[in-house]
Amino acid sequence: MGAIVGGVYAQGKIKELEEYFLKLDAKKMIQLLDFSVGSPGLIKAEKILKELKKFLPVDLIEEVPLPFYCVATDLNARKEVVWKKGDMLTAIHSSFAIPFIFTPVMIEDKILVDGGVMNNIPINHINRDLLTIAVCANAGIPMDENLKKLSSPEEESYFEQKHFINKYLKKVLNFFGDHEEKEKKKPGYYEILDNTLHIMIENNSKNLIKRYPPDILVNLPRDIAGTFDFLKAENLIKAGEYIAEKALNEYYQ
């Protein structure tokens, strides 16, 4: 998600993206999920990329108004790939391609997946001598009451749409266990995969932050949102503002 938001911000379209998320509903989300069981990822992401292109009018990274980098992981070479030039959409696709969930990007002998597999806090790839302040976001604190209240929708329509999406995902690929399964502590396929990936990424991020401490660290709870929680965009934006303002106040005190 960092590559998506960063890329759109670099092209001056962040307000348009915010408005898009605020209008997103369950039906539109499902329309964007092009499942493909036979491919090396459950979701091909072609529909997502087509939608994302609306917010990325400049094709090449080196031609965007603001400097932009993003990071992917090359599974064959077992190393990071830093995109500093080339096709913007391809770079962003490779950076958000969560293994097993989204299809990887294949270029020549490279198989590119989510940069977070190796480096979820790629602050080491920027020249900090050229920057006034280095800021990074990290999902690594417990949920508190303020954030829980800010990030939790109360509208009945949200729960209806959430149930509709979960029911659809379970029907297609049994992503989620049903209500009885959760009560019996039997997680679904997606829940196990999501938790496994995030535990790995969290531990890696802690080491990176210690090695390359940023000027401002914006810490947020990992469980504030899941991969498909775009329906509560309004609440998450408010929570994000609260977290960011808190981090800025601590820095400037």
Short mmCIF file of N, CA and C in Angstrom, two decimals, residues 65-166:
data_model
loop_
_atom_site.label_atom_id
_atom_site.label_comp_id
_atom_site.label_asym_id
_atom_site.label_seq_id
_atom_site.Cartn_x
_atom_site.Cartn_y
_atom_site.Cartn_z
N PRO A 65 6.29 14.45 -11.00
CA PRO A 65 6.65 15.75 -10.42
C PRO A 65 7.53 15.65 -9.18
N LEU A 66 7.33 14.63 -8.35
CA LEU A 66 8.14 14.44 -7.14
C LEU A 66 8.97 13.17 -7.26
N PRO A 67 10.17 13.14 -6.70
CA PRO A 67 10.98 11.91 -6.74
C PRO A 67 10.24 10.74 -6.08
N PHE A 68 10.30 9.59 -6.72
CA PHE A 68 9.58 8.41 -6.22
C PHE A 68 10.43 7.16 -6.41
N TYR A 69 10.54 6.38 -5.32
CA TYR A 69 11.14 5.06 -5.38
C TYR A 69 10.14 4.07 -4.77
N CYS A 70 10.21 2.83 -5.19
CA CYS A 70 9.51 1.77 -4.45
C CYS A 70 10.33 0.49 -4.55
N VAL A 71 10.05 -0.44 -3.65
CA VAL A 71 10.88 -1.64 -3.51
C VAL A 71 10.05 -2.89 -3.73
N ALA A 72 10.63 -3.84 -4.47
CA ALA A 72 10.04 -5.16 -4.65
C ALA A 72 11.07 -6.21 -4.22
N THR A 73 10.63 -7.45 -4.16
CA THR A 73 11.52 -8.56 -3.82
C THR A 73 11.62 -9.52 -5.00
N ASP A 74 12.84 -9.78 -5.46
CA ASP A 74 13.08 -10.72 -6.54
C ASP A 74 13.26 -12.11 -5.93
N LEU A 75 12.27 -12.98 -6.14
CA LEU A 75 12.31 -14.31 -5.53
C LEU A 75 13.44 -15.17 -6.09
N ASN A 76 13.75 -15.01 -7.37
CA ASN A 76 14.81 -15.82 -7.97
C ASN A 76 16.19 -15.43 -7.42
N ALA A 77 16.46 -14.13 -7.37
CA ALA A 77 17.76 -13.66 -6.91
C ALA A 77 17.83 -13.52 -5.40
N ARG A 78 16.64 -13.59 -4.74
CA ARG A 78 16.56 -13.44 -3.29
C ARG A 78 17.15 -12.12 -2.82
N LYS A 79 16.76 -11.06 -3.49
CA LYS A 79 17.26 -9.73 -3.12
C LYS A 79 16.21 -8.67 -3.45
N GLU A 80 16.43 -7.48 -2.90
CA GLU A 80 15.54 -6.36 -3.17
C GLU A 80 15.78 -5.79 -4.56
N VAL A 81 14.73 -5.27 -5.15
CA VAL A 81 14.82 -4.52 -6.39
C VAL A 81 14.25 -3.14 -6.11
N VAL A 82 15.05 -2.10 -6.33
CA VAL A 82 14.61 -0.73 -6.08
C VAL A 82 14.26 -0.07 -7.41
N TRP A 83 12.99 0.29 -7.55
CA TRP A 83 12.53 0.95 -8.77
C TRP A 83 12.80 2.46 -8.65
N LYS A 84 13.72 2.97 -9.46
CA LYS A 84 13.99 4.40 -9.52
C LYS A 84 13.64 4.98 -10.89
N LYS A 85 13.38 4.11 -11.84
CA LYS A 85 12.96 4.52 -13.17
C LYS A 85 12.19 3.37 -13.80
N GLY A 86 11.54 3.66 -14.92
CA GLY A 86 10.77 2.63 -15.59
C GLY A 86 9.27 2.87 -15.45
N ASP A 87 8.49 1.86 -15.81
CA ASP A 87 7.04 1.99 -15.82
C ASP A 87 6.48 2.06 -14.41
N MET A 88 5.75 3.13 -14.13
CA MET A 88 5.22 3.39 -12.79
C MET A 88 4.26 2.29 -12.33
N LEU A 89 3.34 1.92 -13.19
CA LEU A 89 2.32 0.94 -12.81
C LEU A 89 2.93 -0.43 -12.55
N THR A 90 3.90 -0.83 -13.37
CA THR A 90 4.57 -2.12 -13.18
C THR A 90 5.34 -2.13 -11.85
N ALA A 91 6.01 -1.04 -11.57
CA ALA A 91 6.77 -0.94 -10.32
C ALA A 91 5.86 -1.06 -9.11
N ILE A 92 4.76 -0.33 -9.13
CA ILE A 92 3.82 -0.37 -8.01
C ILE A 92 3.18 -1.74 -7.88
N HIS A 93 2.83 -2.35 -9.00
CA HIS A 93 2.27 -3.71 -8.98
C HIS A 93 3.23 -4.68 -8.28
N SER A 94 4.50 -4.62 -8.65
CA SER A 94 5.48 -5.53 -8.05
C SER A 94 5.62 -5.28 -6.56
N SER A 95 5.47 -4.03 -6.15
CA SER A 95 5.67 -3.68 -4.74
C SER A 95 4.50 -4.08 -3.86
N PHE A 96 3.28 -4.20 -4.44
CA PHE A 96 2.13 -4.61 -3.61
C PHE A 96 1.75 -6.08 -3.83
N ALA A 97 2.51 -6.81 -4.64
CA ALA A 97 2.15 -8.19 -4.98
C ALA A 97 2.41 -9.14 -3.81
N ILE A 98 1.51 -9.13 -2.84
CA ILE A 98 1.62 -10.01 -1.68
C ILE A 98 1.66 -11.46 -2.13
N PRO A 99 2.68 -12.23 -1.73
CA PRO A 99 2.78 -13.62 -2.18
C PRO A 99 1.51 -14.42 -1.89
N PHE A 100 1.13 -15.23 -2.85
CA PHE A 100 -0.04 -16.10 -2.82
C PHE A 100 -1.35 -15.34 -3.04
N ILE A 101 -1.39 -14.04 -2.73
CA ILE A 101 -2.62 -13.27 -2.90
C ILE A 101 -2.69 -12.65 -4.29
N PHE A 102 -1.67 -11.87 -4.66
CA PHE A 102 -1.63 -11.23 -5.96
C PHE A 102 -0.59 -11.89 -6.87
N THR A 103 -0.86 -11.92 -8.14
CA THR A 103 0.11 -12.49 -9.09
C THR A 103 1.39 -11.67 -9.07
N PRO A 104 2.54 -12.32 -9.10
CA PRO A 104 3.81 -11.59 -9.14
C PRO A 104 4.04 -10.94 -10.50
N VAL A 105 4.99 -10.03 -10.55
CA VAL A 105 5.39 -9.41 -11.81
C VAL A 105 6.60 -10.18 -12.34
N MET A 106 6.51 -10.65 -13.57
CA MET A 106 7.60 -11.42 -14.15
C MET A 106 8.26 -10.62 -15.27
N ILE A 107 9.53 -10.27 -15.07
CA ILE A 107 10.30 -9.51 -16.04
C ILE A 107 11.62 -10.24 -16.29
N GLU A 108 11.79 -10.71 -17.52
CA GLU A 108 12.99 -11.48 -17.87
C GLU A 108 13.13 -12.66 -16.91
N ASP A 109 14.24 -12.72 -16.15
CA ASP A 109 14.42 -13.85 -15.23
C ASP A 109 14.01 -13.50 -13.80
N LYS A 110 13.30 -12.39 -13.63
CA LYS A 110 12.90 -11.93 -12.30
C LYS A 110 11.45 -12.31 -11.99
N ILE A 111 11.22 -12.73 -10.75
CA ILE A 111 9.87 -12.92 -10.24
C ILE A 111 9.73 -11.95 -9.06
N LEU A 112 8.96 -10.87 -9.27
CA LEU A 112 8.91 -9.79 -8.30
C LEU A 112 7.63 -9.83 -7.48
N VAL A 113 7.81 -9.78 -6.15
CA VAL A 113 6.67 -9.75 -5.22
C VAL A 113 6.86 -8.59 -4.24
N ASP A 114 5.90 -8.48 -3.33
CA ASP A 114 5.87 -7.41 -2.33
C ASP A 114 7.24 -7.13 -1.71
N GLY A 115 7.64 -5.85 -1.74
CA GLY A 115 8.92 -5.47 -1.16
C GLY A 115 9.02 -5.75 0.32
N GLY A 116 7.86 -5.80 1.00
CA GLY A 116 7.85 -6.05 2.43
C GLY A 116 8.37 -7.42 2.82
N VAL A 117 8.46 -8.34 1.88
CA VAL A 117 9.01 -9.67 2.18
C VAL A 117 10.43 -9.54 2.71
N MET A 118 11.21 -8.59 2.14
CA MET A 118 12.58 -8.38 2.60
C MET A 118 12.77 -7.07 3.34
N ASN A 119 12.03 -6.04 2.92
CA ASN A 119 12.27 -4.72 3.49
C ASN A 119 10.99 -3.89 3.46
N ASN A 120 10.27 -3.90 4.57
CA ASN A 120 9.01 -3.16 4.66
C ASN A 120 9.23 -1.70 5.02
N ILE A 121 10.44 -1.34 5.45
CA ILE A 121 10.79 0.03 5.81
C ILE A 121 12.03 0.41 4.98
N PRO A 122 11.88 0.70 3.69
CA PRO A 122 13.05 0.90 2.82
C PRO A 122 13.72 2.26 2.96
N ILE A 123 13.87 2.71 4.18
CA ILE A 123 14.48 4.02 4.44
C ILE A 123 15.97 4.01 4.10
N ASN A 124 16.57 2.83 4.04
CA ASN A 124 18.00 2.74 3.73
C ASN A 124 18.30 3.05 2.26
N HIS A 125 17.27 3.15 1.44
CA HIS A 125 17.48 3.40 0.01
C HIS A 125 17.36 4.87 -0.38
N ILE A 126 17.18 5.75 0.59
CA ILE A 126 17.11 7.17 0.28
C ILE A 126 18.35 7.88 0.79
N ASN A 127 18.72 8.94 0.10
CA ASN A 127 19.87 9.76 0.52
C ASN A 127 19.39 10.77 1.55
N ARG A 128 19.61 10.48 2.81
CA ARG A 128 19.07 11.33 3.87
C ARG A 128 19.81 12.65 3.98
N ASP A 129 20.96 12.76 3.34
CA ASP A 129 21.67 14.04 3.34
C ASP A 129 20.91 15.09 2.54
N LEU A 130 20.03 14.64 1.64
CA LEU A 130 19.27 15.56 0.81
C LEU A 130 17.91 15.91 1.40
N LEU A 131 17.57 15.29 2.52
CA LEU A 131 16.25 15.49 3.11
C LEU A 131 16.33 16.24 4.43
N THR A 132 15.32 17.04 4.69
CA THR A 132 15.25 17.73 5.97
C THR A 132 14.80 16.77 7.07
N ILE A 133 13.76 16.01 6.79
CA ILE A 133 13.19 15.08 7.77
C ILE A 133 12.86 13.76 7.08
N ALA A 134 13.25 12.66 7.68
CA ALA A 134 12.89 11.33 7.17
C ALA A 134 11.77 10.75 8.04
N VAL A 135 10.69 10.36 7.40
CA VAL A 135 9.51 9.85 8.10
C VAL A 135 9.22 8.44 7.61
N CYS A 136 8.88 7.55 8.52
CA CYS A 136 8.42 6.22 8.08
C CYS A 136 7.27 5.76 8.96
N ALA A 137 6.42 4.92 8.39
CA ALA A 137 5.28 4.36 9.12
C ALA A 137 5.55 2.89 9.40
N ASN A 138 5.17 2.45 10.58
CA ASN A 138 5.41 1.07 10.98
C ASN A 138 4.23 0.53 11.77
N ALA A 139 3.75 -0.65 11.39
CA ALA A 139 2.65 -1.28 12.12
C ALA A 139 3.22 -2.12 13.24
N GLY A 140 3.34 -1.52 14.43
CA GLY A 140 4.00 -2.26 15.49
C GLY A 140 3.64 -1.90 16.91
N ILE A 141 2.43 -1.35 17.13
CA ILE A 141 2.02 -1.03 18.50
C ILE A 141 0.65 -1.66 18.78
N PRO A 142 0.30 -1.83 20.06
CA PRO A 142 -1.02 -2.38 20.39
C PRO A 142 -2.12 -1.35 20.11
N MET A 143 -3.31 -1.83 19.90
CA MET A 143 -4.47 -0.97 19.70
C MET A 143 -4.84 -0.31 21.02
N ASP A 144 -5.06 1.02 21.01
CA ASP A 144 -5.55 1.69 22.21
C ASP A 144 -7.01 2.10 22.00
N GLU A 145 -7.65 2.59 23.05
CA GLU A 145 -9.09 2.89 23.00
C GLU A 145 -9.41 4.00 22.01
N ASN A 146 -8.56 5.02 21.95
CA ASN A 146 -8.80 6.13 21.02
C ASN A 146 -8.80 5.64 19.57
N LEU A 147 -7.78 4.83 19.23
CA LEU A 147 -7.67 4.32 17.86
C LEU A 147 -8.79 3.33 17.54
N LYS A 148 -9.15 2.54 18.54
CA LYS A 148 -10.23 1.58 18.34
C LYS A 148 -11.54 2.30 18.02
N LYS A 149 -11.77 3.39 18.74
CA LYS A 149 -12.99 4.17 18.52
C LYS A 149 -12.95 4.86 17.15
N LEU A 150 -11.80 5.44 16.80
CA LEU A 150 -11.68 6.16 15.54
C LEU A 150 -11.79 5.24 14.33
N SER A 151 -11.25 4.03 14.45
CA SER A 151 -11.15 3.14 13.30
C SER A 151 -12.29 2.14 13.18
N SER A 152 -13.27 2.21 14.08
CA SER A 152 -14.36 1.22 14.09
C SER A 152 -15.67 1.86 13.63
N PRO A 153 -16.13 1.53 12.44
CA PRO A 153 -17.42 2.08 11.97
C PRO A 153 -18.57 1.57 12.82
N GLU A 154 -19.57 2.41 12.98
CA GLU A 154 -20.74 2.03 13.74
C GLU A 154 -21.98 1.88 12.87
N GLU A 155 -21.88 2.29 11.61
CA GLU A 155 -23.04 2.25 10.73
C GLU A 155 -23.41 0.81 10.39
N GLU A 156 -24.70 0.54 10.40
CA GLU A 156 -25.19 -0.80 10.09
C GLU A 156 -24.84 -1.19 8.66
N SER A 157 -24.79 -0.21 7.77
CA SER A 157 -24.49 -0.49 6.36
C SER A 157 -23.08 -1.06 6.20
N TYR A 158 -22.15 -0.60 7.05
CA TYR A 158 -20.78 -1.12 6.97
C TYR A 158 -20.76 -2.61 7.27
N PHE A 159 -21.44 -3.03 8.33
CA PHE A 159 -21.43 -4.44 8.73
C PHE A 159 -22.15 -5.31 7.68
N GLU A 160 -23.18 -4.77 7.06
CA GLU A 160 -23.87 -5.50 6.01
C GLU A 160 -22.96 -5.73 4.81
N GLN A 161 -22.23 -4.67 4.42
CA GLN A 161 -21.32 -4.79 3.28
C GLN A 161 -20.13 -5.69 3.61
N LYS A 162 -19.63 -5.59 4.84
CA LYS A 162 -18.51 -6.43 5.27
C LYS A 162 -18.92 -7.90 5.22
N HIS A 163 -20.10 -8.18 5.71
CA HIS A 163 -20.61 -9.56 5.69
C HIS A 163 -20.77 -10.05 4.25
N PHE A 164 -21.22 -9.17 3.37
CA PHE A 164 -21.41 -9.52 1.96
C PHE A 164 -20.08 -9.90 1.32
N ILE A 165 -19.02 -9.13 1.60
CA ILE A 165 -17.70 -9.42 1.04
C ILE A 165 -17.13 -10.72 1.61
N ASN A 166 -17.21 -10.89 2.92
CA ASN A 166 -16.68 -12.10 3.54
C ASN A 166 -17.39 -13.36 3.03
#
